[in-house]
Amino acid sequence: MAPKKTIAIVGATEKRGAAIAKSLAKGNYRLLLMSAETEKLAALSKELDPSIAEIETISCAKDACWEADIIIVATPYQTEKEVAEKIREVATGKIVISTSNPVDRSYEYLFPSPNSSAAEELQRMLPYSKVVKTFNTAFTENFVSPTIDKIADTFIAGNNGDAIEAVSELV
């Protein structure tokens, strides 16, 4: 039996982060759930079944990511730069999943130029990481209880074949 992959979810109390955590908690993973919102993080942890996945809660992004095999940045686009600065030194050589869409919370304003993407921006901020884009095109409800009539294709994009393959297995 292969050892458990350790997955850090930065922004675990965000809607998308919590949905991803709930889905991954059904698998044989070690989940490091990170959020500065400690009360919400404790509530999320209580919703997850620790009999399958090993679950830990952490309030510091750097501490959550240093031992992770895969880092999922499940924060809004506006906070990705701040997250990247906190995890840069511990994300070297690791797979970092970008889940955000480059829009404001009202979905009215697109942030990067039309010639870029949120994942490309994150890759520039984490030049020694393997950034992969996924989980941004499906509704968060589909992560928790996917059904045939609701599930959408989950697109995966990146420039490292091994990282894309690892993320494909996770998805």
Coordinates of C-alpha atoms in Angstrom, one line a residue:
M1 CA 0.0 0.0 0.0
A2 CA 1.4 3.4 -1.0
P3 CA 1.9 6.0 1.8
K4 CA -0.8 8.6 2.2
K5 CA -0.3 11.8 0.2
T6 CA -0.2 14.9 2.4
I7 CA -2.4 17.6 0.9
A8 CA -2.5 21.1 2.3
I9 CA -5.6 23.2 1.6
V10 CA -4.9 26.9 2.1
G11 CA -8.3 28.6 2.5
A12 CA -10.0 25.5 3.7
T13 CA -12.9 27.5 5.2
E14 CA -13.6 29.3 1.8
K15 CA -16.6 27.7 0.0
R16 CA -14.5 26.0 -2.6
G17 CA -11.8 25.0 -0.1
A18 CA -14.3 23.4 2.3
A19 CA -16.0 21.5 -0.6
I20 CA -12.6 20.2 -1.7
A21 CA -11.8 19.2 1.8
K22 CA -15.1 17.3 2.2
S23 CA -14.5 15.4 -1.0
L24 CA -10.8 14.6 -0.3
A25 CA -11.7 13.5 3.3
K26 CA -13.4 10.5 1.7
G27 CA -10.0 9.3 0.4
N28 CA -6.8 7.9 1.9
Y29 CA -5.0 11.2 2.4
R30 CA -3.5 13.2 5.1
L31 CA -5.2 16.6 5.0
L32 CA -3.7 19.7 6.5
L33 CA -6.5 22.2 6.5
M34 CA -5.4 25.9 6.8
S35 CA -7.5 29.0 7.6
A36 CA -7.0 32.0 9.8
E37 CA -10.7 31.6 10.7
T38 CA -10.1 29.2 13.6
E39 CA -13.8 28.8 14.6
K40 CA -14.9 27.9 11.1
L41 CA -11.9 25.6 10.7
A42 CA -12.9 23.7 13.9
A43 CA -16.4 23.4 12.6
L44 CA -15.2 22.1 9.3
S45 CA -13.0 19.6 11.0
K46 CA -15.9 18.2 13.0
E47 CA -17.9 17.6 9.7
L48 CA -15.1 15.4 8.3
D49 CA -14.8 11.7 9.1
P50 CA -11.3 11.0 10.4
S51 CA -11.7 7.2 9.9
I52 CA -10.5 7.4 6.3
A53 CA -8.4 10.6 6.0
E54 CA -6.1 11.9 8.6
I55 CA -7.1 15.5 9.3
E56 CA -5.2 18.3 11.0
T57 CA -6.1 22.0 11.3
I58 CA -3.5 24.7 11.1
S59 CA -3.8 28.5 11.2
C60 CA -0.5 29.3 9.4
A61 CA -0.2 28.8 5.6
K62 CA 3.6 28.2 5.8
D63 CA 3.2 25.6 8.5
A64 CA 0.4 23.9 6.6
C65 CA 2.5 23.7 3.4
W66 CA 6.0 22.8 4.5
E67 CA 5.3 19.0 4.7
A68 CA 2.6 18.8 2.0
D69 CA 3.1 16.8 -1.2
I70 CA 0.4 18.9 -2.9
I71 CA -0.7 22.4 -1.9
I72 CA -4.2 23.5 -2.9
V73 CA -4.6 27.3 -2.9
A74 CA -8.4 27.6 -2.4
T75 CA -8.4 31.3 -1.7
P76 CA -10.0 34.1 -3.8
Y77 CA -7.8 35.5 -6.5
Q78 CA -7.2 38.7 -4.7
T79 CA -5.4 36.9 -1.8
E80 CA -3.2 34.6 -3.9
K81 CA -0.2 37.0 -3.9
E82 CA -0.3 37.1 -0.1
V83 CA -0.5 33.3 0.1
A84 CA 2.3 32.9 -2.4
E85 CA 4.6 35.2 -0.4
K86 CA 3.9 33.1 2.8
I87 CA 4.5 29.7 1.2
R88 CA 7.2 30.5 -1.4
E89 CA 10.1 28.9 0.4
V90 CA 8.2 25.8 1.4
A91 CA 6.5 25.3 -1.9
T92 CA 9.8 24.8 -3.9
G93 CA 9.5 21.7 -6.1
K94 CA 6.0 21.0 -5.0
I95 CA 2.7 20.8 -6.9
V96 CA 0.6 23.8 -6.2
I97 CA -3.0 23.8 -7.4
S98 CA -4.6 27.1 -8.3
T99 CA -8.4 27.0 -7.9
S100 CA -9.3 30.6 -8.3
N101 CA -10.9 32.5 -11.1
P102 CA -9.4 36.0 -11.7
V103 CA -12.5 37.9 -10.9
D104 CA -13.7 39.9 -7.9
R105 CA -16.2 38.5 -5.5
S106 CA -19.1 40.1 -7.4
Y107 CA -17.9 38.5 -10.7
E108 CA -17.9 42.0 -12.3
Y109 CA -14.2 42.7 -12.7
L110 CA -11.6 40.5 -14.4
F111 CA -8.1 40.9 -12.9
P112 CA -5.2 39.7 -15.1
S113 CA -4.8 40.8 -18.6
P114 CA -6.6 38.8 -21.3
N115 CA -3.2 37.3 -22.1
S116 CA -2.7 35.7 -18.7
S117 CA -4.6 33.5 -16.2
A118 CA -4.7 33.2 -12.4
A119 CA -2.5 30.1 -12.6
E120 CA 0.1 31.8 -14.8
E121 CA 0.2 34.7 -12.3
L122 CA 0.6 32.2 -9.4
Q123 CA 3.4 30.4 -11.4
R124 CA 5.2 33.7 -11.7
M125 CA 5.0 34.2 -7.9
L126 CA 6.1 30.6 -7.2
P127 CA 8.7 30.1 -10.0
Y128 CA 10.1 26.9 -8.4
S129 CA 6.8 25.2 -7.9
K130 CA 4.7 23.1 -10.4
V131 CA 1.5 25.1 -10.6
V132 CA -1.5 23.3 -12.0
K133 CA -4.9 24.8 -12.6
T134 CA -8.1 22.9 -11.7
F135 CA -11.3 22.9 -9.7
N136 CA -12.2 26.3 -11.0
T137 CA -14.8 25.4 -13.6
A138 CA -17.1 23.1 -11.5
F139 CA -19.7 24.2 -9.0
T140 CA -18.5 23.6 -5.4
E141 CA -21.5 21.5 -4.6
N142 CA -20.3 18.9 -7.1
F143 CA -17.2 18.2 -5.1
V144 CA -19.2 17.1 -2.0
S145 CA -21.9 14.9 -3.6
P146 CA -21.2 14.3 -7.3
T147 CA -23.9 12.7 -9.3
I148 CA -24.0 11.8 -12.9
D149 CA -26.4 14.5 -13.9
K150 CA -24.5 17.3 -12.0
I151 CA -20.9 16.5 -12.5
A152 CA -19.0 18.6 -15.0
D153 CA -15.7 18.0 -16.6
T154 CA -12.9 19.2 -14.4
F155 CA -10.3 20.8 -16.6
I156 CA -6.6 20.5 -15.7
A157 CA -3.9 22.7 -17.1
G158 CA -0.2 23.1 -16.4
N159 CA 3.2 22.9 -17.9
N160 CA 4.6 19.9 -16.0
G161 CA 3.4 16.5 -17.2
D162 CA 4.2 14.7 -13.9
A163 CA 2.3 17.4 -11.9
I164 CA -0.7 17.2 -14.3
E165 CA -0.7 13.4 -13.9
A166 CA -0.6 13.6 -10.1
V167 CA -3.4 16.2 -10.1
S168 CA -5.4 14.0 -12.5
E169 CA -5.2 11.1 -10.0
L170 CA -6.3 13.4 -7.2
V171 CA -9.3 14.8 -9.2

